[in-house]
Coordinates of N, CA and C and ligand atoms in Angstrom, one line a residue:
X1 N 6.3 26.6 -8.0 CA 6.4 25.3 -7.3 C 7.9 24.8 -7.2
X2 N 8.1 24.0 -6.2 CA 9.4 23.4 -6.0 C 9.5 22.7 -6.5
X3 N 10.8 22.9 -7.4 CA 11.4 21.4 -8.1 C 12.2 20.3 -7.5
X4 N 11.8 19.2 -7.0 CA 12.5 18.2 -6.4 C 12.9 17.5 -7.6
X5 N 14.2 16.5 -7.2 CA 14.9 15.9 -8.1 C 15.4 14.6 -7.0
X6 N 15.0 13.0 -7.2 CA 15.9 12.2 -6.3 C 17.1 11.4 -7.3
X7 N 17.8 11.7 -6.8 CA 18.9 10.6 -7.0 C 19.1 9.6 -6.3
X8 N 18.0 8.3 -6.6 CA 19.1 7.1 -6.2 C 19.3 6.2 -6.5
X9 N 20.4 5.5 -5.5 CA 21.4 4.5 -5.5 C 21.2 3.4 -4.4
X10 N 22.4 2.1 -5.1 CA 22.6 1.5 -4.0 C 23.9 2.4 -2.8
X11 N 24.8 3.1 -3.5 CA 25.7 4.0 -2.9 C 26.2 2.7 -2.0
X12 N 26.9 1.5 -2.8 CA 27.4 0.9 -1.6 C 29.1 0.6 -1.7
X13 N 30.1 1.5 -1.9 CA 30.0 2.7 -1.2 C 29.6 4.1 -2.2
X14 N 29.2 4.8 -1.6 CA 29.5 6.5 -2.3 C 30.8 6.6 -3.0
X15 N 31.1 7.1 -4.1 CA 32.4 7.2 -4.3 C 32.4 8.7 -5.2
X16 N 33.8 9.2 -5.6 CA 33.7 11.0 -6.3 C 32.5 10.9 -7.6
X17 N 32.8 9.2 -7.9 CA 31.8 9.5 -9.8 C 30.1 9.9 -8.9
X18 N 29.5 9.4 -8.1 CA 28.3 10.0 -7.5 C 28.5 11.3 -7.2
X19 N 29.4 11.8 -6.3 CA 29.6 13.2 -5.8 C 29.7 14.0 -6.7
X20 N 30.2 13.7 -7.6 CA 30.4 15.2 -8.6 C 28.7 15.0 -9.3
X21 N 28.1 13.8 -9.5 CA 26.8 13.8 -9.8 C 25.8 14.7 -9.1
X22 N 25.8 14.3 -8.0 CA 25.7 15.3 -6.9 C 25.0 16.6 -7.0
X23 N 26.8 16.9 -6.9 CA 27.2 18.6 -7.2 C 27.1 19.0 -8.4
X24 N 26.9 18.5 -9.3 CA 26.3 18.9 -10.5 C 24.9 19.3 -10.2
X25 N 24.4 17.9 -10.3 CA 23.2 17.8 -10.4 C 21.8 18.9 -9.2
X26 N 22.4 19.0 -7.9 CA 22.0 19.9 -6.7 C 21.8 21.4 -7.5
X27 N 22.4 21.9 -8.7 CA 22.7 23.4 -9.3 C 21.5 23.2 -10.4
X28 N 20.6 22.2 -11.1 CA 19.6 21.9 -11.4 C 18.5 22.2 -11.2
X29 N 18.4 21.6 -9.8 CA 16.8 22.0 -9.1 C 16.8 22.5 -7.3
X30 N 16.0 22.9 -7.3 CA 15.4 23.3 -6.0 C 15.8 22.3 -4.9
X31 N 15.8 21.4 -4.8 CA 16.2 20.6 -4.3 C 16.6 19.1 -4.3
X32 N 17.6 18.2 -4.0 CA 17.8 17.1 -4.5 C 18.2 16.2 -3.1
X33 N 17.0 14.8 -3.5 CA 17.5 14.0 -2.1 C 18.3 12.9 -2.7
X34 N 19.2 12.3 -1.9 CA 19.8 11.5 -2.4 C 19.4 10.3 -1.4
X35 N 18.6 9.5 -2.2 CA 18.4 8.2 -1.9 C 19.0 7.0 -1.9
X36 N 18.6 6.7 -0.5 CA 19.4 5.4 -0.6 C 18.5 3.9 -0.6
X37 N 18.9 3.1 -1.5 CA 18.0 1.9 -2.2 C 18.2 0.8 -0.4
X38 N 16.5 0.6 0.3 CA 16.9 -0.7 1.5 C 16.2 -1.6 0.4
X39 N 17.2 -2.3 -0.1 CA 16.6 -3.4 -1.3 C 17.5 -4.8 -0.5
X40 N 15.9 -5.4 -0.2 CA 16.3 -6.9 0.9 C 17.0 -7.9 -0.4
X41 N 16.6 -7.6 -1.5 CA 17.0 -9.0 -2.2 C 18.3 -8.7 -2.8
X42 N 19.2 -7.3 -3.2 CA 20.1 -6.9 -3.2 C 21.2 -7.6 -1.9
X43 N 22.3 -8.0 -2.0 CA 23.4 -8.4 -1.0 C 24.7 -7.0 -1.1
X44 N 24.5 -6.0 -0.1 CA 25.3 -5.1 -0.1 C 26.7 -5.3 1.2
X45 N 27.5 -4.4 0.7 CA 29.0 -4.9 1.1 C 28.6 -3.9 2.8
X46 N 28.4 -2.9 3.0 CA 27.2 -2.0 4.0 C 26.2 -1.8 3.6
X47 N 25.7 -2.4 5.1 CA 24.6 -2.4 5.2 C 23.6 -1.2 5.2
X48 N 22.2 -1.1 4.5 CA 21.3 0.2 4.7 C 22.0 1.5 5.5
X49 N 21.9 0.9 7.4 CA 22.5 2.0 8.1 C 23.4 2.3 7.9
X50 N 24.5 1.8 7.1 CA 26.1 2.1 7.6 C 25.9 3.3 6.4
X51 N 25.5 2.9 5.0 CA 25.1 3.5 3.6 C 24.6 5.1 4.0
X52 N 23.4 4.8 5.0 CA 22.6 6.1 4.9 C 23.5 7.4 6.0
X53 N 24.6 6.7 6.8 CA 25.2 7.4 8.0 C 26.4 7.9 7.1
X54 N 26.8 7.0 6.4 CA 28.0 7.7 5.5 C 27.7 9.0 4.4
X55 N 26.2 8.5 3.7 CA 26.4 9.8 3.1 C 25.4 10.9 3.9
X56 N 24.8 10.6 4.8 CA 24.4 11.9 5.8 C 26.0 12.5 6.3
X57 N 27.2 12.1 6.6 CA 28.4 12.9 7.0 C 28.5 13.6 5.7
X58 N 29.4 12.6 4.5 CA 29.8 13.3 3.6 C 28.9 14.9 3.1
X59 N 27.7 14.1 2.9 CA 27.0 15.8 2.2 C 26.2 16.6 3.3
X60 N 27.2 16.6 4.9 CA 25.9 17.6 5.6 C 26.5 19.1 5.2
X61 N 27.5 19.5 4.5 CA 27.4 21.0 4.2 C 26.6 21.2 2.6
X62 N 26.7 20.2 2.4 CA 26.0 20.5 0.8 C 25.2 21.3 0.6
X63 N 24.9 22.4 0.5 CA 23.4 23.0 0.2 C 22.3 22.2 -0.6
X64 N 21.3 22.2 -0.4 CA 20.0 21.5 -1.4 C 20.1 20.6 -1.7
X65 N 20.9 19.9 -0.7 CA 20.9 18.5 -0.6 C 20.3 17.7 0.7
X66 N 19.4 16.4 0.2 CA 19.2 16.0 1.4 C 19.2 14.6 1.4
X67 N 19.8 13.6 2.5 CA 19.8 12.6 2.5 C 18.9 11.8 3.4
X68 N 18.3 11.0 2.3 CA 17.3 10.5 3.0 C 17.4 8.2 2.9
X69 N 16.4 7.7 3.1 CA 16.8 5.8 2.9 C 15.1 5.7 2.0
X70 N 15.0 4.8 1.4 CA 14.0 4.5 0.9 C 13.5 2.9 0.4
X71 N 12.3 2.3 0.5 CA 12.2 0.9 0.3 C 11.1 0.7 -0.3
X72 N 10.9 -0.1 -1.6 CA 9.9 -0.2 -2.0 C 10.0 0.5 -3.7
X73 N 8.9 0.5 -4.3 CA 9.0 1.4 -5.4 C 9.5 2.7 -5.9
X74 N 10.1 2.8 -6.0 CA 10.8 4.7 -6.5 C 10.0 4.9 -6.9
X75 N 8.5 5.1 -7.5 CA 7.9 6.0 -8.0 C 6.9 6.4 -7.0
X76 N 6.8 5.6 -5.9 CA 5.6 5.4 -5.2 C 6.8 6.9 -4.0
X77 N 7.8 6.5 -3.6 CA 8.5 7.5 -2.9 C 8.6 8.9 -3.8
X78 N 8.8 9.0 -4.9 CA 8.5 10.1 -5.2 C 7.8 10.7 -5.3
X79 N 6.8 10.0 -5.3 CA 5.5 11.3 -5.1 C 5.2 11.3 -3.6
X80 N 5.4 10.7 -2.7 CA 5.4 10.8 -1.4 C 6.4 12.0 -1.2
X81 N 7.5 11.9 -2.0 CA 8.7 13.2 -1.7 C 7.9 14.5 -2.9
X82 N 7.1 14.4 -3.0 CA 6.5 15.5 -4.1 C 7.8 16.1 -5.2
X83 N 8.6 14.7 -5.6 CA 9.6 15.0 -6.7 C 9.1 14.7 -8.1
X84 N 9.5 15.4 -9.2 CA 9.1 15.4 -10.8 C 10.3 14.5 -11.1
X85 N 11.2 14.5 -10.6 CA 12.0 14.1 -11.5 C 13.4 13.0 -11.0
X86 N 13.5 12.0 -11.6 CA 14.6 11.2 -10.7 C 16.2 11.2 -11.5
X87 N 17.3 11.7 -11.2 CA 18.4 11.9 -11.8 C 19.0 10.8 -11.6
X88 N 20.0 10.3 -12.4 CA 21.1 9.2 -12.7 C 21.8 9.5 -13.1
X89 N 22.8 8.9 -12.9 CA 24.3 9.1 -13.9 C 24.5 7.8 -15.1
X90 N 25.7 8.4 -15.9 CA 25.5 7.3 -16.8 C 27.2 7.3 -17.1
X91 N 27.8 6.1 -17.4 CA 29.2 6.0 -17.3 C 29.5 5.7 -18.9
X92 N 28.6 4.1 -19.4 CA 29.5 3.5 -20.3 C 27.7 3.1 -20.8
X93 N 28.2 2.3 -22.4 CA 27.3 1.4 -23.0 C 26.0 0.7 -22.2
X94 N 26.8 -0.2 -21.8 CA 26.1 -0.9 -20.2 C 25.6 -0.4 -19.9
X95 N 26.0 1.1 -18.8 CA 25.1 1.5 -18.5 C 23.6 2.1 -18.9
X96 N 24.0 2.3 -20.1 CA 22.9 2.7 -20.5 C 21.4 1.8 -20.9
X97 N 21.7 0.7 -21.4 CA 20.6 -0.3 -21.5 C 20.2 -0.9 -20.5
X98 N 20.0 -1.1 -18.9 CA 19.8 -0.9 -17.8 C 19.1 0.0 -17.5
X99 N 19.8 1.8 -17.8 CA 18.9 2.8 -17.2 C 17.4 3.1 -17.6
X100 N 17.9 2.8 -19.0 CA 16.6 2.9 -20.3 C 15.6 1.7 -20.0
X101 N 15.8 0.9 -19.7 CA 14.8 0.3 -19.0 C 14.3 0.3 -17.9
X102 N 14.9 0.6 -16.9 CA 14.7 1.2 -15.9 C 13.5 2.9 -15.6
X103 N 14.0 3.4 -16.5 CA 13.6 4.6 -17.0 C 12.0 4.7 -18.1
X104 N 12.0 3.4 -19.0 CA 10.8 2.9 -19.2 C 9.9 2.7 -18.4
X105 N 10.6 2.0 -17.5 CA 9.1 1.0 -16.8 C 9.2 2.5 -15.5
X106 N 9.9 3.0 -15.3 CA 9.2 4.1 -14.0 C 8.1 5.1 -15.2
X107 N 8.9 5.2 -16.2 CA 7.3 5.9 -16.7 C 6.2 5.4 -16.9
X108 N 6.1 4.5 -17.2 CA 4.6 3.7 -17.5 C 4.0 3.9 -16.1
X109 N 4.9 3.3 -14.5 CA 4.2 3.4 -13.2 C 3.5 4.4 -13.1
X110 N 4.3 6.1 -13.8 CA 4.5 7.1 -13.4 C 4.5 8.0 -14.3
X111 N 3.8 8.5 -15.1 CA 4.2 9.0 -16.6 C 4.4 10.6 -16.5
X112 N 4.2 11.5 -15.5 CA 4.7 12.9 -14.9 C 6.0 12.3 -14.6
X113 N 6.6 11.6 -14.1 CA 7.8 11.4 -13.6 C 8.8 11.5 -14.2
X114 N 9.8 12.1 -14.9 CA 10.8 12.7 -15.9 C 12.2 12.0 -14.8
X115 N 12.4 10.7 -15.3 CA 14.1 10.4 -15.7 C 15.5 11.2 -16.2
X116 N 16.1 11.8 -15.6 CA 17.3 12.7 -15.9 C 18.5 12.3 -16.3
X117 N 19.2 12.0 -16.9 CA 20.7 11.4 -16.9 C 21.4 12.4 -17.2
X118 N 22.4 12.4 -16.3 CA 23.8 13.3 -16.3 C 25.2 12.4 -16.7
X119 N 25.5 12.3 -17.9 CA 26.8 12.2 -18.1 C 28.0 12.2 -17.2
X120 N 28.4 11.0 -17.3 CA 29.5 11.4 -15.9 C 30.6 12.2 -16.3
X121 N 31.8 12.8 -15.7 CA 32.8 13.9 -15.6 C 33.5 12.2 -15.7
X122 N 34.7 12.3 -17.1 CA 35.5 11.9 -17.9 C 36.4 11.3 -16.3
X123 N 36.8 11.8 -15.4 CA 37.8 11.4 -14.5 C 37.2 9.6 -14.1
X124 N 35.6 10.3 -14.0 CA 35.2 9.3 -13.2 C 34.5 8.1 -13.5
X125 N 34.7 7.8 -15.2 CA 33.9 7.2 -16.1 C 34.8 5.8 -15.8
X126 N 35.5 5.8 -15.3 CA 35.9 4.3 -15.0 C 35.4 3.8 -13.2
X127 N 34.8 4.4 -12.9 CA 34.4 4.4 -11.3 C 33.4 3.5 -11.1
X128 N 33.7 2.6 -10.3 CA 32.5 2.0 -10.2 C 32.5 1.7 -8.2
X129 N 31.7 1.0 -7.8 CA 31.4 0.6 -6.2 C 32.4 -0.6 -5.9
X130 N 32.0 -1.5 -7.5 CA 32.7 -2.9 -7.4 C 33.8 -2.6 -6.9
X131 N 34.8 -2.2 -8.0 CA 36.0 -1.5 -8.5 C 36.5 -1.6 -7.3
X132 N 35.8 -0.4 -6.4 CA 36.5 0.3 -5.1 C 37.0 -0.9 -4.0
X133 N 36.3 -1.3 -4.1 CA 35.5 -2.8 -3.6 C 36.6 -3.6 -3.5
X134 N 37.4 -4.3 -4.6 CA 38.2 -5.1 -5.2 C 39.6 -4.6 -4.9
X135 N 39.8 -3.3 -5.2 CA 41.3 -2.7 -4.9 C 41.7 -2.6 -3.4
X136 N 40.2 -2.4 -2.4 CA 40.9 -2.1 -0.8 C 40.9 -3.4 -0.4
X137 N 40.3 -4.5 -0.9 CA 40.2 -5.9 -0.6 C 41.8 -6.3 -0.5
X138 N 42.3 -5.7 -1.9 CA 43.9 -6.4 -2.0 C 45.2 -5.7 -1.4
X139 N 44.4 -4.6 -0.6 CA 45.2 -3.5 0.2 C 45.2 -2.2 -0.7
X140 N 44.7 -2.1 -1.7 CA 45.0 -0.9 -2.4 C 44.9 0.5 -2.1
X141 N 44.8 1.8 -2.6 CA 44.7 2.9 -2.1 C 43.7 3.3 -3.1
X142 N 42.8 4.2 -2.4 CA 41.5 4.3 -3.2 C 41.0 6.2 -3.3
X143 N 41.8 6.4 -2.6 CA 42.0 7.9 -1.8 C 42.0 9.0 -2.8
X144 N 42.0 8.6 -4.3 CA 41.6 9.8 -5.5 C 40.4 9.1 -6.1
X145 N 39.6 8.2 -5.3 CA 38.2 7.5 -5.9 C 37.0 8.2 -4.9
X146 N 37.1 7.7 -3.8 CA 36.2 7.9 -2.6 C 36.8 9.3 -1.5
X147 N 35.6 9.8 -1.1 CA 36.0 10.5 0.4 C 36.8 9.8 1.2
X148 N 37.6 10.6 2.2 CA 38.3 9.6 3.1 C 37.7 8.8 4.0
X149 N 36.5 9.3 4.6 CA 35.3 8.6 5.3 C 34.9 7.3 4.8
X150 N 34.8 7.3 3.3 CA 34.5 6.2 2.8 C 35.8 4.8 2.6
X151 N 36.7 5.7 2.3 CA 38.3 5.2 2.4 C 38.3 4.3 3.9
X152 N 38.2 4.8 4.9 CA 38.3 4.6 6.4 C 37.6 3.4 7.1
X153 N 36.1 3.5 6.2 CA 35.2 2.5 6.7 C 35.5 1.4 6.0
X154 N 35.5 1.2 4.8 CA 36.1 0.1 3.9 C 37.4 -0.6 4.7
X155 N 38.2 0.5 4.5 CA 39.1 -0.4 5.7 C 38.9 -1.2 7.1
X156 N 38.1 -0.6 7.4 CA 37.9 -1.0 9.1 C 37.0 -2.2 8.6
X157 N 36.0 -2.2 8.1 CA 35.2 -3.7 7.6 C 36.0 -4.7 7.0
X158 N 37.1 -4.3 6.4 CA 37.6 -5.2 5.3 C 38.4 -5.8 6.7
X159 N 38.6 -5.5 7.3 CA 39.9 -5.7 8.6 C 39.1 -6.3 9.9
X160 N 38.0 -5.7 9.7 CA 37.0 -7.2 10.7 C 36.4 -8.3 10.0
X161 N 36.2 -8.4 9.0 CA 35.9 -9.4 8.3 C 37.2 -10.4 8.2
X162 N 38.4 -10.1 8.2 CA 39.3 -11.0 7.9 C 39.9 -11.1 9.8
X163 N 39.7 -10.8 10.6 CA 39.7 -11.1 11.8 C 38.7 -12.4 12.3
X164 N 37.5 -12.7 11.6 CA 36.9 -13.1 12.0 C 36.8 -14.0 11.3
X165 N 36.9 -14.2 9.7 CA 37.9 -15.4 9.4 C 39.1 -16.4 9.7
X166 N 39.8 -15.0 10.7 CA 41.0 -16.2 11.0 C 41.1 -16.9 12.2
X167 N 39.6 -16.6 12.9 CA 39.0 -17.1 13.8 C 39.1 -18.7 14.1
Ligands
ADP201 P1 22.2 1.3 -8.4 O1 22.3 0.0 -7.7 O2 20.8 1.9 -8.3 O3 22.7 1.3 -9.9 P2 24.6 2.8 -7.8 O4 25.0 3.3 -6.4 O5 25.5 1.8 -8.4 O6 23.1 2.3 -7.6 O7 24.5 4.0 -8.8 C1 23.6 5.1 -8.6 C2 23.6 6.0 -9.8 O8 24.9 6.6 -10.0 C3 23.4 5.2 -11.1 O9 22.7 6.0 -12.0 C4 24.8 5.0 -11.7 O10 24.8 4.9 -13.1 C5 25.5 6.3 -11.2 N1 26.9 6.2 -11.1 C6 27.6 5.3 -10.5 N2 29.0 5.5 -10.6 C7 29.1 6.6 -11.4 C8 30.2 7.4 -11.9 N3 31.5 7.0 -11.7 N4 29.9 8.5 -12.7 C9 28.6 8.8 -12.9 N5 27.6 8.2 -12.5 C10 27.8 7.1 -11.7

């Protein structure tokens, strides 16, 4: 049988601490989708489509990877995606009593359903979305954090947004 594995996020934006999760995590199983969270009560910096168009570019050579959007319960999509198992990454303390709860209550939904955590790669344990977020806001360079794609789009939003403030 095929082993599916989803990874997801809000990916708003993608940045390397997810990619190397990724590409770790893709060498695991049979195949890995990487999901993206359409969570209406969530307020994201991109929107669903911009989210699901960016990382459909970044990972279309990826092998055994597949990018897909998702809304609603993660457990209820994963068995619609016939996946065992949902992967996450884990950075700091924080993170971890979040996931663990998180990771609780999908098992009770779901008790076949096996939660994964992958340790993040030491570069990227200060990485976060906010982060990225905050630095291109004040003109920063982000360009050893994110793809340049993601680099590019941040900019062009951050740069219509304040066009249209100075309206
Ligand atoms: P969510 O809103 O579901 O937490 P995120 O896009 O913030 O979505 O994160 C998706 C997953 O990636 C989470 O498991 C998160 O802990 C993990 N992650 C985020 N940044 C990093 C990083 N720098 N290194 C490893 N894992 C990370």
């Amino acid at each position: 049988m095929e082993r599916i594995a989803i990874y997801p996020g809000s990916f708003d934006p993608l940045t390397y601490g997810h990619l190397n999760i990724i590409e770790r995590g893709r060498l695991l199983f049979d195949k890995l989708i990487v999901a993206v969270a359409h969570n209406t009560a969530k307020k994201t910096f991109f929107d669903f489509e911009e989210r699901l168009q960016i990382l459909r570019e970044v990972l279309k050579d990826i092998d055994k990877v597949e990018v897909d959007g998702f809304e609603g319960l993660l457990v209820e999509y994963a068995e619609k995606k016939k996946a065992s198992v949902i992967l996450r990454g884990i950075r700091t303390v924080s993170d971890f009593e979040y996931e663990f709860q998180m990771a609780l209550a999908n098992k009770m939904l779901n008790p076949s359903l096996e939660t994964v955590f992958m340790m993040t790669d030491a570069r990227y344990s200060y990485l976060s979305s906010t982060l990225i977020k905050e630095i291109v806001r004040f003109g920063g360079s982000v360009s050893s954090m994110v793809p340049p794609l993601v680099e590019e789009k941040l900019k062009e939003k951050f740069r219509k947004i304040l066009q249209e403030d100075n309206r």
